[in-house]
Short mmCIF file of C-alpha atoms in Angstrom, two decimals:
data_model
loop_
_atom_site.label_atom_id
_atom_site.label_comp_id
_atom_site.label_asym_id
_atom_site.label_seq_id
_atom_site.Cartn_x
_atom_site.Cartn_y
_atom_site.Cartn_z
CA UNK A 522 0.00 0.00 0.00
CA UNK A 523 1.02 3.55 -0.58
CA UNK A 524 1.89 5.56 2.53
CA UNK A 525 -0.31 8.61 3.07
CA UNK A 526 0.81 12.04 4.22
CA UNK A 527 4.37 13.07 4.96
CA UNK A 528 3.36 16.04 7.09
CA UNK A 529 2.18 15.64 10.69
CA UNK A 530 0.78 18.65 12.52
CA UNK A 531 -0.38 19.31 16.07
CA UNK A 532 -2.53 22.28 17.12
CA UNK A 533 -2.69 24.00 20.48
CA UNK A 534 -5.90 26.03 20.59
CA UNK A 535 -6.91 26.52 24.23
CA UNK A 536 -8.92 29.68 23.56
CA UNK A 537 -10.71 28.57 20.40
CA UNK A 538 -14.22 30.00 20.14
CA UNK A 539 -16.69 29.08 17.44
CA UNK A 540 -18.14 32.00 15.48
CA UNK A 541 -21.79 31.73 14.44
CA UNK A 542 -22.30 31.67 10.71
CA UNK A 543 -23.92 34.70 9.14
CA UNK A 544 -27.50 33.92 8.08
CA UNK A 545 -28.07 33.49 4.37
CA UNK A 546 -30.66 31.84 2.13
CA UNK A 547 -29.41 28.38 1.14
CA UNK A 548 -29.90 27.38 -2.50
CA UNK A 549 -32.22 24.39 -2.77
CA UNK A 550 -30.93 23.05 -6.11
CA UNK A 551 -28.25 23.86 -8.60
CA UNK A 552 -29.20 25.79 -11.71
CA UNK A 553 -27.09 23.58 -13.99
CA UNK A 554 -28.80 21.89 -16.92
CA UNK A 555 -27.37 19.18 -19.16
CA UNK A 556 -26.89 19.99 -22.82
CA UNK A 557 -25.47 18.33 -25.92
CA UNK A 558 -22.16 19.08 -27.61
CA UNK A 559 -19.89 17.61 -30.26
CA UNK A 560 -17.27 16.17 -30.63
CA UNK A 561 -16.96 14.18 -27.41
CA UNK A 562 -13.95 11.82 -27.64
CA UNK A 563 -13.63 11.71 -23.85
CA UNK A 564 -17.26 10.62 -23.30
CA UNK A 565 -18.06 13.35 -20.75
CA UNK A 566 -21.33 15.07 -19.81
CA UNK A 567 -21.84 18.83 -20.27
CA UNK A 568 -23.82 21.01 -17.86
CA UNK A 569 -24.35 24.74 -18.23
CA UNK A 570 -25.90 27.66 -16.39
CA UNK A 571 -26.96 30.99 -17.92
CA UNK A 572 -28.25 33.63 -15.50
CA UNK A 573 -31.50 35.28 -16.51
CA UNK A 574 -30.88 38.30 -18.69
CA UNK A 575 -27.27 37.36 -19.47
CA UNK A 576 -26.06 39.62 -22.26
CA UNK A 577 -23.91 38.68 -25.26
CA UNK A 578 -20.22 39.15 -24.56
CA UNK A 579 -20.45 37.83 -20.99
CA UNK A 580 -17.53 35.87 -19.48
CA UNK A 581 -17.53 32.08 -18.99
CA UNK A 582 -16.33 30.12 -15.95
CA UNK A 583 -15.57 26.39 -16.29
CA UNK A 584 -15.71 24.31 -13.08
CA UNK A 585 -14.25 20.81 -12.72
CA UNK A 586 -15.41 18.65 -9.79
CA UNK A 587 -13.26 16.30 -7.74
CA UNK A 588 -13.40 12.51 -7.33
CA UNK A 589 -16.71 11.17 -6.04
CA UNK A 590 -18.47 14.44 -6.85
CA UNK A 591 -20.93 15.54 -9.51
CA UNK A 592 -21.05 18.78 -11.46
CA UNK A 593 -24.21 19.85 -9.61
CA UNK A 594 -22.94 18.87 -6.16
CA UNK A 595 -19.70 20.75 -6.66
CA UNK A 596 -21.60 23.81 -7.83
CA UNK A 597 -23.88 23.78 -4.78
CA UNK A 598 -20.88 23.56 -2.50
CA UNK A 599 -18.71 26.21 -4.14
CA UNK A 600 -21.46 28.64 -5.15
CA UNK A 601 -20.31 29.38 -8.68
CA UNK A 602 -23.87 29.64 -10.06
CA UNK A 603 -24.72 31.98 -7.18
CA UNK A 604 -21.78 34.16 -8.17
CA UNK A 605 -22.86 33.95 -11.81
CA UNK A 606 -26.19 35.52 -10.83
CA UNK A 607 -24.43 38.27 -8.89
CA UNK A 608 -21.61 39.04 -11.33
CA UNK A 609 -23.11 38.20 -14.72
CA UNK A 610 -21.19 35.30 -16.26
CA UNK A 611 -22.08 31.87 -17.67
CA UNK A 612 -21.02 28.58 -16.02
CA UNK A 613 -19.88 25.42 -17.79
CA UNK A 614 -19.56 22.30 -15.63
CA UNK A 615 -18.17 19.16 -17.31
CA UNK A 616 -18.95 15.90 -15.49
CA UNK A 617 -17.08 12.60 -15.50
CA UNK A 618 -18.88 9.28 -16.06
CA UNK A 619 -18.31 6.20 -13.92
CA UNK A 620 -17.80 4.16 -17.08
CA UNK A 621 -14.63 6.21 -17.70
CA UNK A 622 -13.42 6.23 -14.09
CA UNK A 623 -15.13 4.24 -11.30
CA UNK A 624 -14.42 7.03 -8.80
CA UNK A 625 -15.68 9.69 -11.27
CA UNK A 626 -12.25 11.35 -11.26
CA UNK A 627 -11.14 13.21 -14.35
CA UNK A 628 -8.28 11.15 -15.81
CA UNK A 629 -5.56 13.78 -15.37
CA UNK A 630 -2.85 11.08 -15.44
CA UNK A 631 -3.95 9.19 -18.58
CA UNK A 632 -1.86 10.17 -21.66
CA UNK A 633 -4.76 9.87 -24.11
CA UNK A 634 -6.91 12.17 -21.96
CA UNK A 635 -4.31 14.87 -21.32
CA UNK A 636 -3.07 15.37 -24.86
CA UNK A 637 -4.28 18.18 -27.11
CA UNK A 638 -7.06 17.06 -29.51
CA UNK A 639 -7.53 13.80 -27.63
CA UNK A 640 -9.81 12.28 -24.98
CA UNK A 641 -11.21 14.23 -22.07
CA UNK A 642 -9.15 17.34 -22.74
CA UNK A 643 -10.58 17.56 -26.26
CA UNK A 644 -14.12 17.07 -24.93
CA UNK A 645 -13.77 19.93 -22.45
CA UNK A 646 -12.30 22.16 -25.17
CA UNK A 647 -15.27 21.29 -27.39
CA UNK A 648 -17.66 22.26 -24.58
CA UNK A 649 -15.96 25.63 -24.20
CA UNK A 650 -16.19 26.35 -27.92
CA UNK A 651 -19.84 25.26 -27.95
CA UNK A 652 -20.72 27.59 -25.06
CA UNK A 653 -18.91 30.57 -26.55
CA UNK A 654 -20.42 30.13 -30.02
CA UNK A 655 -23.97 29.21 -28.97
CA UNK A 656 -24.43 31.94 -26.40
CA UNK A 657 -22.15 34.59 -27.96
CA UNK A 658 -19.89 34.76 -24.92
CA UNK A 659 -16.58 36.62 -24.73
CA UNK A 660 -13.90 34.23 -26.02
CA UNK A 661 -11.28 36.46 -24.40
CA UNK A 662 -12.76 36.02 -20.91
CA UNK A 663 -12.99 32.27 -20.37
CA UNK A 664 -11.71 30.96 -17.03
CA UNK A 665 -11.33 27.49 -15.54
CA UNK A 666 -11.06 26.11 -12.00
CA UNK A 667 -11.21 22.73 -10.29
CA UNK A 668 -10.65 20.73 -7.12
CA UNK A 669 -8.25 17.80 -6.63
CA UNK A 670 -8.53 15.63 -9.78
CA UNK A 671 -10.52 18.54 -11.23
CA UNK A 672 -7.67 20.84 -10.22
CA UNK A 673 -5.14 18.58 -11.93
CA UNK A 674 -7.41 18.52 -15.00
CA UNK A 675 -7.54 22.32 -14.85
CA UNK A 676 -3.74 22.26 -15.12
CA UNK A 677 -4.11 19.93 -18.11
CA UNK A 678 -6.53 22.29 -19.90
CA UNK A 679 -4.35 25.34 -19.26
CA UNK A 680 -1.37 23.45 -20.69
CA UNK A 681 -3.02 21.80 -23.69
CA UNK A 682 -5.42 24.63 -24.65
CA UNK A 683 -3.93 27.81 -23.14
CA UNK A 684 -5.31 29.95 -25.98
CA UNK A 685 -8.86 29.22 -24.75
CA UNK A 686 -8.37 30.64 -21.24
CA UNK A 687 -7.66 34.02 -19.72
CA UNK A 688 -7.10 32.57 -16.27
CA UNK A 689 -7.19 29.46 -14.10
CA UNK A 690 -7.45 28.41 -10.47
CA UNK A 691 -6.24 25.10 -9.06
CA UNK A 692 -7.44 23.94 -5.64
CA UNK A 693 -5.66 21.01 -3.95
CA UNK A 694 -4.41 19.93 -7.38
CA UNK A 695 -1.20 18.95 -9.09
CA UNK A 696 1.03 20.49 -11.79
CA UNK A 697 0.78 19.47 -15.41
CA UNK A 698 3.19 16.66 -16.22
CA UNK A 699 3.27 15.23 -12.70
CA UNK A 700 1.96 11.83 -13.85
CA UNK A 701 1.56 9.67 -16.95
CA UNK A 702 -0.08 6.63 -15.32
CA UNK A 703 -1.83 5.52 -12.13
CA UNK A 704 1.42 4.67 -10.34
CA UNK A 705 2.85 8.11 -11.11
CA UNK A 706 -0.39 9.71 -9.97
CA UNK A 707 -0.29 8.04 -6.57
CA UNK A 708 3.38 8.92 -6.11
CA UNK A 709 2.77 12.54 -7.12
CA UNK A 710 -0.13 12.86 -4.70
CA UNK A 711 2.18 11.61 -1.94
CA UNK A 712 5.02 13.91 -2.99
CA UNK A 713 5.39 16.05 -6.11
CA UNK A 714 8.21 15.06 -8.48
CA UNK A 715 11.40 17.03 -7.92
CA UNK A 716 12.01 19.33 -10.91
CA UNK A 717 13.38 22.80 -11.51
CA UNK A 718 10.98 25.65 -12.40
CA UNK A 719 12.22 25.61 -16.01
CA UNK A 720 11.65 21.86 -16.26
CA UNK A 721 8.09 22.28 -14.98
CA UNK A 722 7.53 25.15 -17.40
CA UNK A 723 8.93 23.16 -20.33
CA UNK A 724 6.29 20.47 -19.79
CA UNK A 725 3.57 23.06 -20.40
CA UNK A 726 5.35 24.67 -23.34
CA UNK A 727 5.63 21.26 -25.01
CA UNK A 728 1.90 20.52 -24.66
CA UNK A 729 0.72 22.93 -27.38
CA UNK A 730 2.11 25.25 -30.07
CA UNK A 731 0.97 28.27 -28.03
CA UNK A 732 3.70 30.65 -26.84
CA UNK A 733 1.87 33.19 -24.72
CA UNK A 734 0.79 35.34 -23.10
CA UNK A 735 -0.09 32.71 -20.49
CA UNK A 736 -3.30 32.67 -18.40
CA UNK A 737 -3.17 34.22 -14.94
CA UNK A 738 -3.15 31.61 -12.19
CA UNK A 739 -4.58 31.32 -8.66
CA UNK A 740 -3.41 28.35 -6.55
CA UNK A 741 -5.01 27.16 -3.28
CA UNK A 742 -3.95 24.36 -0.94
CA UNK A 743 -4.45 23.23 2.65
CA UNK A 744 -1.41 22.44 4.79
CA UNK A 745 -3.33 19.58 6.44
CA UNK A 746 -4.18 17.96 3.09
CA UNK A 747 -3.73 14.20 3.57
CA UNK A 748 -4.72 13.38 -0.02
CA UNK A 749 -2.56 15.68 -2.17
CA UNK A 750 0.66 16.71 -0.45
CA UNK A 751 1.20 20.45 -0.06
CA UNK A 752 4.51 20.30 -1.91
CA UNK A 753 2.40 20.11 -5.07
CA UNK A 754 1.49 23.76 -4.52
CA UNK A 755 5.19 24.54 -4.56
CA UNK A 756 5.61 22.70 -7.86
CA UNK A 757 2.60 24.53 -9.32
CA UNK A 758 4.00 27.88 -8.23
CA UNK A 759 7.34 27.02 -9.81
CA UNK A 760 5.67 25.91 -13.05
CA UNK A 761 3.57 29.04 -13.47
CA UNK A 762 6.21 31.47 -12.27
CA UNK A 763 8.52 30.09 -14.94
CA UNK A 764 5.83 30.42 -17.63
CA UNK A 765 5.06 33.97 -16.57
CA UNK A 766 8.74 34.95 -16.38
CA UNK A 767 8.50 35.68 -12.66
CA UNK A 768 11.08 35.31 -9.93
CA UNK A 769 9.79 33.18 -7.08
CA UNK A 770 11.50 35.44 -4.56
CA UNK A 771 9.60 38.54 -5.74
CA UNK A 772 6.30 37.55 -4.13
CA UNK A 773 4.46 39.92 -1.80
CA UNK A 774 3.08 38.30 1.33
CA UNK A 775 -0.04 39.00 3.39
CA UNK A 776 -2.31 37.20 5.84
CA UNK A 777 -5.94 37.03 4.65
CA UNK A 778 -8.52 35.48 6.98
CA UNK A 779 -6.00 32.97 8.29
CA UNK A 780 -4.58 32.14 4.86
CA UNK A 781 -1.06 33.05 3.76
CA UNK A 782 -1.30 34.76 0.36
CA UNK A 783 1.71 35.16 -1.88
CA UNK A 784 1.16 37.48 -4.83
CA UNK A 785 3.12 38.25 -7.99
CA UNK A 786 0.75 41.01 -9.10
CA UNK A 787 -1.96 40.16 -11.62
CA UNK A 788 -0.27 37.05 -13.03
CA UNK A 789 0.06 34.64 -10.13
CA UNK A 790 -1.13 34.18 -6.55
CA UNK A 791 -0.85 31.32 -4.03
CA UNK A 792 -3.05 30.81 -0.97
CA UNK A 793 -1.77 28.39 1.66
CA UNK A 794 -4.36 27.46 4.30
CA UNK A 795 -2.53 26.29 7.46
CA UNK A 796 -5.61 24.70 9.05
CA UNK A 797 -7.33 23.25 5.98
CA UNK A 798 -7.50 19.65 4.84
CA UNK A 799 -8.35 18.37 1.38
CA UNK A 800 -11.14 20.39 -0.18
CA UNK A 801 -12.37 23.70 -1.53
CA UNK A 802 -12.40 26.47 1.12
CA UNK A 803 -15.68 28.38 1.33
CA UNK A 804 -17.39 31.02 3.43
CA UNK A 805 -20.99 29.78 3.57
CA UNK A 806 -22.00 33.17 4.90
CA UNK A 807 -21.21 34.40 1.41
CA UNK A 808 -21.85 31.68 -1.20
CA UNK A 809 -21.87 27.88 -1.23
CA UNK A 810 -22.52 25.33 1.47
CA UNK A 811 -20.29 22.81 3.30
CA UNK A 812 -20.19 19.18 2.20
CA UNK A 813 -17.72 16.41 1.44
CA UNK A 814 -14.50 18.13 0.34
CA UNK A 815 -16.26 21.51 0.53
CA UNK A 816 -14.78 22.98 3.70
CA UNK A 817 -15.99 25.87 5.82
CA UNK A 818 -12.94 28.11 6.13
CA UNK A 819 -14.23 31.65 6.66
CA UNK A 820 -12.85 32.65 3.25
CA UNK A 821 -14.59 32.18 -0.09
CA UNK A 822 -12.11 30.82 -2.60
CA UNK A 823 -14.75 31.15 -5.34
CA UNK A 824 -15.29 34.86 -4.77
CA UNK A 825 -11.62 35.68 -4.33
CA UNK A 826 -10.75 33.74 -7.48
CA UNK A 827 -13.43 35.65 -9.39
CA UNK A 828 -11.91 38.88 -8.06
CA UNK A 829 -8.42 37.80 -9.12
CA UNK A 830 -9.71 37.08 -12.61
CA UNK A 831 -11.26 40.54 -12.81
CA UNK A 832 -14.88 39.34 -12.72
CA UNK A 833 -15.59 41.28 -9.54
CA UNK A 834 -14.20 44.24 -7.63
CA UNK A 835 -11.59 43.19 -5.11
CA UNK A 836 -12.97 43.07 -1.58
CA UNK A 837 -11.81 45.99 0.55
CA UNK A 838 -9.73 43.88 2.90
CA UNK A 839 -6.38 44.86 4.30
CA UNK A 840 -3.58 42.49 5.10
CA UNK A 841 -4.17 41.33 8.64
CA UNK A 842 -1.62 41.72 11.43
CA UNK A 843 -0.73 38.50 13.17
CA UNK A 844 -3.09 38.01 16.15
CA UNK A 845 -1.37 37.24 19.42
CA UNK A 846 -3.52 34.15 19.91
CA UNK A 847 -2.69 32.44 16.60
CA UNK A 848 -2.29 28.69 17.19
CA UNK A 849 1.17 27.25 16.92
CA UNK A 850 1.75 24.43 14.47
CA UNK A 851 4.49 21.92 15.17
CA UNK A 852 5.60 20.35 11.91
CA UNK A 853 7.51 17.12 11.37
CA UNK A 854 8.61 16.80 7.74
CA UNK A 855 10.37 14.34 5.51
CA UNK A 856 13.31 15.30 3.33
CA UNK A 857 10.91 15.92 0.44
CA UNK A 858 9.08 18.63 2.37
CA UNK A 859 11.43 20.00 5.01
CA UNK A 860 12.24 23.46 6.27
CA UNK A 861 14.57 25.62 4.15
CA UNK A 862 18.20 24.74 4.64
CA UNK A 863 21.44 25.40 2.80
CA UNK A 864 22.39 21.74 3.22
CA UNK A 865 19.24 20.56 1.41
CA UNK A 866 20.16 21.22 -2.26
CA UNK A 867 17.29 19.04 -3.52
CA UNK A 868 14.70 21.47 -2.21
CA UNK A 869 13.12 23.81 -4.75
CA UNK A 870 13.07 27.59 -4.49
CA UNK A 871 9.27 27.46 -4.48
CA UNK A 872 9.27 25.05 -1.54
CA UNK A 873 11.61 27.32 0.43
CA UNK A 874 9.52 30.38 -0.42
CA UNK A 875 6.23 28.86 0.75
CA UNK A 876 7.87 27.56 3.91
CA UNK A 877 9.40 30.93 4.73
CA UNK A 878 6.09 32.69 4.08
CA UNK A 879 4.35 30.42 6.59
CA UNK A 880 7.14 30.92 9.12
CA UNK A 881 7.18 34.71 8.65
CA UNK A 882 3.45 34.81 9.29
CA UNK A 883 4.00 33.03 12.58
CA UNK A 884 2.08 29.95 11.45
CA UNK A 885 4.85 27.36 11.64
CA UNK A 886 7.89 26.84 13.78
CA UNK A 887 10.81 24.47 13.39
#
């Protein structure tokens, strides 16, 4: 059997008080409706949502669910159709079939499904083109996001069809090129492959004839994720910093509702959630509702991603000073995910940067 989790954490929270959730009307059902499209070499289902009164030229957001989830269930949890009503964009939600994958995971590790003009990647691209043409949406404002296997498939779409997307967001996912089979996938989930930023970037550049400009990227991950190791966020940051021509050490750091945010301006951002497990972080007082792998976190990843993409005005929130009562996190790490050290040459710059950001925020100690 494969060992799970190389990071062990212990919390000391003697003064923890639960905050009541803000009241809000809960959506009874998702607004997604199934529709036909062609071609469909990956044998996927297509669901769409168009807010009432949506005008031609509106943006499009593509959402990819995780394993064991459905398009509708993921939408209810994350609140993307709710945001579509508020902000005026269309939603496309591809759905996996059990006949393709018994766990209904997108096959982000299968070569025939992650190659341009082939399999599931080609089906999702066909859905995007169908939505844009049928509903006269803005082809220059198409965005894609996903959780876990859906996050890894988001990385696949941004690599194989970058010309289709203005931006992406990967939640608890993996970088493109991390796996080419099931064995690789399990190993990568346990610990991301060790590559340089340029090697990660080259994998994306080789996936299509496109040469830029590259989509803007938002990356989210929980430090307590026992399914996809947090060092995958470091690999993702390295991959997209290289594509965008950014220096990993140039990130600006702030603390936002308990999350450490690293920002490289409008091109790249990384949210590390020190107290989050495997799932999409939501604020159910805003949009969405908790469920399996939809985690109440007091911060809405969906809304903040929409803001990063330019679909909404950025919330007027300042970087937060470190509260005196922040819980301490004692971390025991393997060599693949250890604290920055000059005698650890195998550690990536991205890994050191994320680690130092967490330490500077007072969220980890060695």
